Short mmCIF file of C-alpha atoms in Angstrom, two decimals:
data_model
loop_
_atom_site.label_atom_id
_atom_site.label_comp_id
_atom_site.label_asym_id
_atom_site.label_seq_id
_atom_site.Cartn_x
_atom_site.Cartn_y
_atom_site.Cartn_z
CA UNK A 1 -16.93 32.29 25.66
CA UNK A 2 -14.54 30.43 23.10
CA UNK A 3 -15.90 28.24 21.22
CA UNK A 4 -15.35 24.79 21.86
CA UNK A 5 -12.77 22.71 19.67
CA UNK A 6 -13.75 19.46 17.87
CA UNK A 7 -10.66 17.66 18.10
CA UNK A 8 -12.02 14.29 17.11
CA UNK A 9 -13.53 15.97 13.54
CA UNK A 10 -10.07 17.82 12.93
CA UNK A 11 -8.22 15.10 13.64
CA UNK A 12 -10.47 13.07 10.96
CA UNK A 13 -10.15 15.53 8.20
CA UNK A 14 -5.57 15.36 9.06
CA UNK A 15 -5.20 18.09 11.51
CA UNK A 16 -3.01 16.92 14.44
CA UNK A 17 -2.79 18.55 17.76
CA UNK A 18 0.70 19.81 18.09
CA UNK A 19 2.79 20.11 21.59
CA UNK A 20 2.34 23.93 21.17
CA UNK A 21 -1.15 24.97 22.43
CA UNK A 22 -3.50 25.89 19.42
CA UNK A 23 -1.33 24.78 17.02
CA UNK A 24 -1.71 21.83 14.25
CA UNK A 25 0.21 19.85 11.95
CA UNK A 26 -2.17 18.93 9.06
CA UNK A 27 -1.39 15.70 6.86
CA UNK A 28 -2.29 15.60 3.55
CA UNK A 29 -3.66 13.37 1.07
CA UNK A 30 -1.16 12.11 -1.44
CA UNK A 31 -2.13 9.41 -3.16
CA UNK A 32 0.82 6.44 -4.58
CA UNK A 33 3.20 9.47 -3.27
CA UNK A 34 2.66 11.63 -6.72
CA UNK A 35 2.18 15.35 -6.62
CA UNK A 36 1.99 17.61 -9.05
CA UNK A 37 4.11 20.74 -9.63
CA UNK A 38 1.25 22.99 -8.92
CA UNK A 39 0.39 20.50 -5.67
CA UNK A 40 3.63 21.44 -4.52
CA UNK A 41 3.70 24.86 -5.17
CA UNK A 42 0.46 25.42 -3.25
CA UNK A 43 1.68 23.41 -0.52
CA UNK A 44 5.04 25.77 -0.44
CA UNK A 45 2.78 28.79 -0.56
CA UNK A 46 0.35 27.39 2.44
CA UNK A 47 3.33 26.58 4.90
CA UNK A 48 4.89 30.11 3.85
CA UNK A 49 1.48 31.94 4.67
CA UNK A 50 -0.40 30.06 7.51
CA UNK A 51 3.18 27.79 9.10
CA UNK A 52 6.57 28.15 9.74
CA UNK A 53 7.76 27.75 6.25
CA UNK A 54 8.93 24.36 5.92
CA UNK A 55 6.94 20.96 5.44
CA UNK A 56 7.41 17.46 6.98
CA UNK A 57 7.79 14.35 4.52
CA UNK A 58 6.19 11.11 6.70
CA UNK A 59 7.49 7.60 6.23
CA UNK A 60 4.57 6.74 4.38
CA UNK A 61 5.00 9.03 1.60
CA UNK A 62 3.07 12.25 3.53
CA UNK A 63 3.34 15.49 3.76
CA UNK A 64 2.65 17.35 6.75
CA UNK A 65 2.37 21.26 7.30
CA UNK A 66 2.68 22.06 10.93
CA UNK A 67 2.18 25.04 12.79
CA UNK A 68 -1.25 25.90 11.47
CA UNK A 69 -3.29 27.87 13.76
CA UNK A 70 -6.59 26.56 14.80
CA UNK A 71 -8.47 30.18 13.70
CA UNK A 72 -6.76 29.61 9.69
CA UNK A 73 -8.08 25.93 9.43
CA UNK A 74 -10.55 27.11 6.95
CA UNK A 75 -8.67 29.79 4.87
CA UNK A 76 -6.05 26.84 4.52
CA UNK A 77 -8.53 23.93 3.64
CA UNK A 78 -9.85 26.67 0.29
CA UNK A 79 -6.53 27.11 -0.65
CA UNK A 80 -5.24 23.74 -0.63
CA UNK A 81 -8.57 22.37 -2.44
CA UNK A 82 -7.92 25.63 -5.20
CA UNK A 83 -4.31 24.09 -6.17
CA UNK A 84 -5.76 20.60 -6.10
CA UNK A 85 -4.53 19.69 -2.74
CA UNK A 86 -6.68 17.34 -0.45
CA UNK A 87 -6.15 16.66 3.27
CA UNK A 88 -5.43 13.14 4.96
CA UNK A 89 -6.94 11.18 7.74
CA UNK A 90 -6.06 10.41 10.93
CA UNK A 91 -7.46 8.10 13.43
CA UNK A 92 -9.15 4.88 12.81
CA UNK A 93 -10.05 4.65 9.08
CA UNK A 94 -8.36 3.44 6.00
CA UNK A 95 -4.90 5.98 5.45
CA UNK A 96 -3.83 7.20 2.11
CA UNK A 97 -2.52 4.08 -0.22
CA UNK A 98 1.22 4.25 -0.52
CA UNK A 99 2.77 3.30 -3.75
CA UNK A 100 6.93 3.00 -5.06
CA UNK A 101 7.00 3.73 -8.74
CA UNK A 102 6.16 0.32 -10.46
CA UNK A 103 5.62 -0.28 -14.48
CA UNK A 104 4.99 3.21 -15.50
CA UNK A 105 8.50 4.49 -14.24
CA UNK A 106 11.08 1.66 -12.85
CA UNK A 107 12.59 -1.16 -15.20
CA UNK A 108 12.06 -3.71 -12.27
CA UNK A 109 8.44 -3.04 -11.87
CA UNK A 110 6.19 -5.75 -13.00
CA UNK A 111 2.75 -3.62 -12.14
CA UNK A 112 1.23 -0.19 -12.46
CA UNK A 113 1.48 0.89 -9.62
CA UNK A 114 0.72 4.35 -9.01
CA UNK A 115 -3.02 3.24 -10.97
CA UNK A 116 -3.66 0.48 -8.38
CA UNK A 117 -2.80 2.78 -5.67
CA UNK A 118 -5.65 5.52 -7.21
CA UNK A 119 -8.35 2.68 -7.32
CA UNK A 120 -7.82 1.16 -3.96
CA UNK A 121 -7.96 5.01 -2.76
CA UNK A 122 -10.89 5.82 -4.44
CA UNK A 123 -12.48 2.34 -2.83
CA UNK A 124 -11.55 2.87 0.60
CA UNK A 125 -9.88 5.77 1.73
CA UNK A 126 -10.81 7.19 4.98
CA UNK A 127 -13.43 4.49 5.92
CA UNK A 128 -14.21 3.91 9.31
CA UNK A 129 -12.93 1.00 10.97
CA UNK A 130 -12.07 -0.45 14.60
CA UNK A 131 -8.49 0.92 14.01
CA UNK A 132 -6.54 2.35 11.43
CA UNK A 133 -5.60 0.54 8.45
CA UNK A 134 -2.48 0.91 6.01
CA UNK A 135 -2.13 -0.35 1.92
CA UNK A 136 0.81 -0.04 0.31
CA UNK A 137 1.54 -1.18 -3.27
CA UNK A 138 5.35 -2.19 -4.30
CA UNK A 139 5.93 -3.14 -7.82
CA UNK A 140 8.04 -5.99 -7.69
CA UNK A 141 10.15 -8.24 -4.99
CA UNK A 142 13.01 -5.98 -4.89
CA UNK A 143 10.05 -4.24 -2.26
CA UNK A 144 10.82 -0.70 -1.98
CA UNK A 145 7.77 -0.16 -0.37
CA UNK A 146 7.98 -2.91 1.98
CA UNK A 147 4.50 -4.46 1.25
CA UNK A 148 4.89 -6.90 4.36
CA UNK A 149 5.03 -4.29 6.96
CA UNK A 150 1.22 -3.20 5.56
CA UNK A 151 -2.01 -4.49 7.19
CA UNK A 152 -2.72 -5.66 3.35
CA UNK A 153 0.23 -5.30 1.28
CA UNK A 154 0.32 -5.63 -2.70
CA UNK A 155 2.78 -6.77 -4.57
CA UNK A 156 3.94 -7.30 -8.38
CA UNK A 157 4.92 -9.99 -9.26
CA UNK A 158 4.74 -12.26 -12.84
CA UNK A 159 3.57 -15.40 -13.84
CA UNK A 160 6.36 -16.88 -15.98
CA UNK A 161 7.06 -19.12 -19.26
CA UNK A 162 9.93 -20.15 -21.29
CA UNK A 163 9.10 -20.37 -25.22
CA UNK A 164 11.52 -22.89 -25.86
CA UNK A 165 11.75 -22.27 -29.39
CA UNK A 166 13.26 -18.74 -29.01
CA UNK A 167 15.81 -19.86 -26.62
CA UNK A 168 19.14 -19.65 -27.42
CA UNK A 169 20.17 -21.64 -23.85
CA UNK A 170 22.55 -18.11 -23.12
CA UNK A 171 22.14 -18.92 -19.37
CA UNK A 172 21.32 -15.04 -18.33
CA UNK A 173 18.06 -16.15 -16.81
CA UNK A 174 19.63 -19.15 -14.59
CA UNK A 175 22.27 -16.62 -13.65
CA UNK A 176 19.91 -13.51 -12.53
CA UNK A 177 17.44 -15.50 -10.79
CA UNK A 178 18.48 -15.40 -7.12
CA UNK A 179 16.55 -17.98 -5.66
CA UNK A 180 17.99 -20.96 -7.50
CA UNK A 181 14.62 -21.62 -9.57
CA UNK A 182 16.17 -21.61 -12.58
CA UNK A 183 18.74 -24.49 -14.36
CA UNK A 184 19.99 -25.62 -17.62
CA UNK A 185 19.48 -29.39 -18.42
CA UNK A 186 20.50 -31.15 -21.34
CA UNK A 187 20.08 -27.94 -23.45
CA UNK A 188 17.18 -26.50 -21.87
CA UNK A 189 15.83 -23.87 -19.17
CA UNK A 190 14.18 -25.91 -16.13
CA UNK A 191 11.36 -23.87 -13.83
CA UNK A 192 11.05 -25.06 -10.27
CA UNK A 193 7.67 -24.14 -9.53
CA UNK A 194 8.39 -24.47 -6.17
CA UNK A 195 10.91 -22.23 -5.52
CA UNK A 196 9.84 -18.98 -8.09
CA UNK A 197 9.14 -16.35 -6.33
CA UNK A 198 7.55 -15.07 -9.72
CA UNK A 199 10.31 -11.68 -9.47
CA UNK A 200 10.47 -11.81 -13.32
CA UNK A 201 13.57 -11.12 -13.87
CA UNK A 202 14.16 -14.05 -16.26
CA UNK A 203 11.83 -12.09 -18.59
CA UNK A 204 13.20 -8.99 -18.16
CA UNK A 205 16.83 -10.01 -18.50
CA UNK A 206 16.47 -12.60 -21.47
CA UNK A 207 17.76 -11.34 -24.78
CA UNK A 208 15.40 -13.19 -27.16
CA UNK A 209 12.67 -12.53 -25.17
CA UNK A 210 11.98 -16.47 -25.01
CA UNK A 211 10.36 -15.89 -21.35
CA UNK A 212 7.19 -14.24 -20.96
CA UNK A 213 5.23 -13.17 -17.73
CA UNK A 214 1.76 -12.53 -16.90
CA UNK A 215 1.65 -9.58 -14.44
CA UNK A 216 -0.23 -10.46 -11.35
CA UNK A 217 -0.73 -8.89 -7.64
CA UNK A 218 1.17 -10.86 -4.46
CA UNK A 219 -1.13 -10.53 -1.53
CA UNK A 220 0.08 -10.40 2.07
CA UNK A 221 -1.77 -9.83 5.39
CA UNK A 222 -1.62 -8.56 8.47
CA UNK A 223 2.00 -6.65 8.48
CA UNK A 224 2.69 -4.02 11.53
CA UNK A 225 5.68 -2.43 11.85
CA UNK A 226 5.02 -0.53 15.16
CA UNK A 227 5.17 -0.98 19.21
CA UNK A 228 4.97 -4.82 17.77
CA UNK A 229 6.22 -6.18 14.75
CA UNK A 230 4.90 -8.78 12.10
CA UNK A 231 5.47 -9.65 8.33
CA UNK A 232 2.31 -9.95 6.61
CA UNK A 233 1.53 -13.25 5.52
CA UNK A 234 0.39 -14.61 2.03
CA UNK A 235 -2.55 -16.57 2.05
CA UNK A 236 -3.32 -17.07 -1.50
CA UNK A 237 -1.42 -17.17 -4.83
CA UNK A 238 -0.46 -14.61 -6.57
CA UNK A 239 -3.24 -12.97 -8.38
CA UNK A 240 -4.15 -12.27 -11.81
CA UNK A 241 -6.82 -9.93 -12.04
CA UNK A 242 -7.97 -7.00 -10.59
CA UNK A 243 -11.98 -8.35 -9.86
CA UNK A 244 -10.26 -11.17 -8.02
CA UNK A 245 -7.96 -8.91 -6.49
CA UNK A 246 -10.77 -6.43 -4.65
CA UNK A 247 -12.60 -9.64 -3.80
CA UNK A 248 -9.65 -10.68 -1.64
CA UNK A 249 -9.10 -7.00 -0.46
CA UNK A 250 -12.93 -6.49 0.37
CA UNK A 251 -12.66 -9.69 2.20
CA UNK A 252 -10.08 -8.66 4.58
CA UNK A 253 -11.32 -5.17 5.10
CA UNK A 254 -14.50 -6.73 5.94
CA UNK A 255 -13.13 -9.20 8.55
CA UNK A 256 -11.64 -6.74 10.44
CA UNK A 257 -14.35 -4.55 10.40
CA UNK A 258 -16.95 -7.21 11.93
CA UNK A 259 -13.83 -8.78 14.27
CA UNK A 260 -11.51 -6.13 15.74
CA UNK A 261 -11.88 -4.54 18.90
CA UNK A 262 -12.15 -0.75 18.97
CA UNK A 263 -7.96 0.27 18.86
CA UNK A 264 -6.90 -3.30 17.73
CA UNK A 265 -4.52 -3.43 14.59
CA UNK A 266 -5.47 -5.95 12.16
CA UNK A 267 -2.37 -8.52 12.69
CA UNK A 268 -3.96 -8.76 16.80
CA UNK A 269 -7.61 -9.09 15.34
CA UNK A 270 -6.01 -12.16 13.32
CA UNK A 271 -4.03 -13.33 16.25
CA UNK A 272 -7.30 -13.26 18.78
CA UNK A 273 -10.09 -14.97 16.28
CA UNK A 274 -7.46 -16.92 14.62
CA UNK A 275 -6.06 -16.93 10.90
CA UNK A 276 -7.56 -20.19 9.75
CA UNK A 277 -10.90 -18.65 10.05
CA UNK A 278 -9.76 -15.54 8.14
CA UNK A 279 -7.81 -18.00 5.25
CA UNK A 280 -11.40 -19.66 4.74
CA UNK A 281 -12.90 -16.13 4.10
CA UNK A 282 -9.68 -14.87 2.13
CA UNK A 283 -9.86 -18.25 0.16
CA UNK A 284 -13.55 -17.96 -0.51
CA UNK A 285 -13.22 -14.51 -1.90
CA UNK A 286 -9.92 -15.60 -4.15
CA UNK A 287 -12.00 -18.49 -5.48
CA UNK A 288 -15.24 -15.95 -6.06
CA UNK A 289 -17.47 -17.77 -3.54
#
């Protein structure tokens, strides 16, 4: 008699049942989309030996293998895990942290991005929830990563200043700042507060370096981007620290966790119990309460 399939454990550790009988795509674990030469050569020499050759890039920065036999499972779990490959997860648990580029690599980033997305991995990948549950990090409001469509999305941002002193009044930073927050009055650079969207480019544009920015994290909640669609929302302003940052994260995780219905996506958890009651917990964790 064959021995029964666990389909429920496979599908945990990123093996998806295909359309072809006995056959699965397996999603791996790339963390902040980075791989390493030797990550991708063992991946090349997996879908050569146990698939059809060729690997599928997700929209979230995956890669999946498909076409692995059920009987090979094993043999291909060792020889991913020898070139320093991991697998994904699948069902209802936290998914692999998606990340653009940020600080490290792109002149627009205001954050580190691809660091971030490594720490919130190592704090909550693959933990079991009601649903499934999607970060992605995006270093600064040009968005490449689209932090909104995330159930929590992260995004860099800067908290800025004009040293007046070091000013020359050029005008570069009223002209690059695209939402208007910006004018020159009577010789000198005017912030509204109001309408900053803290994108930094003031700092990164001016030639005197007169504007500095404090790097901080832009928060939003309860994106989804699938059968229904929502922006996330931010609740609280930006932040400035990491501590305060896994506060607000932990806080949000942990709502959903003690609120949502088995199968519910975080946005309808927020919809049914109501987002003033997750602001007060959001707001409680921002302030360290």
């Amino acid at each position: 008699m064959a021995e029964k399939i666990d389909y429920a454990a496979l599908k945990k550790g990123g093996f998806m049942r295909q359309k072809q009988k006995g056959c699965f795509s397996l999603r791996l674990a790339v963390v902040g989309g980075n791989l390493t030469a030797e990550n991708i050569k063992t991946v090349a020499e997996v879908a050569e030996k146990y698939g059809h050759g060729y690997v599928h890039m997700t929209s979230r920065q995956g890669i999946e293998i498909p076409f692995i036999k059920v009987e090979d499972i094993n043999e291909v779990k060792e020889e991913l895990a020898k070139g320093g490959v991991g697998t994904g997860v699948c069902g209802p648990r936290v998914r692999t942290i998606t990340a653009c580029q940020g600080a490290a690599i792109c002149p627009s980033g205001c954050i580190d991005t691809y660091t971030l997305a490594k720490e919130l991995d190592a704090r909550y990948f693959g933990r079991e929830l009601p649903h499934k549950f999607k970060f992605g990090v995006t270093g600064c409001q040009n968005n490449c990563l689209k932090a909104e469509e995330n159930d929590v999305g992260i995004k860099g941002g800067m908290t800025v200043e004009c040293n007046h002193d070091d000013c020359i009044q050029c005008g570069v930073c009223v002209k690059v700042c695209r939402e208007g927050a910006l004018r020159m009055e009577d010789g000198k650079i005017v912030i509204d507060r109001e309408k900053c969207n803290n994108c930094a480019r003031c700092v990164k544009s001016c030639p005197t370096d007169a504007w500095v920015g404090e790097p901080g994290y832009i928060v939003s909640f309860g994106g989804l981007f699938g059968n229904k669609i929502y922006k996330g929302e931010q609740i609280v302003p930006i932040i400035r620290d990491k501590e305060t940052l896994f506060r607000v994260t932990d806080a949000a995780i942990s709502f959903f966790e003690k609120h949502a219905n088995a199968g519910e996506r975080f946005r309808l958890t927020l919809e049914r119990i109501g987002k003033e009651e997750f602001q007060k917990e959001v707001q409680a964790a921002y302030e360290g309460r």
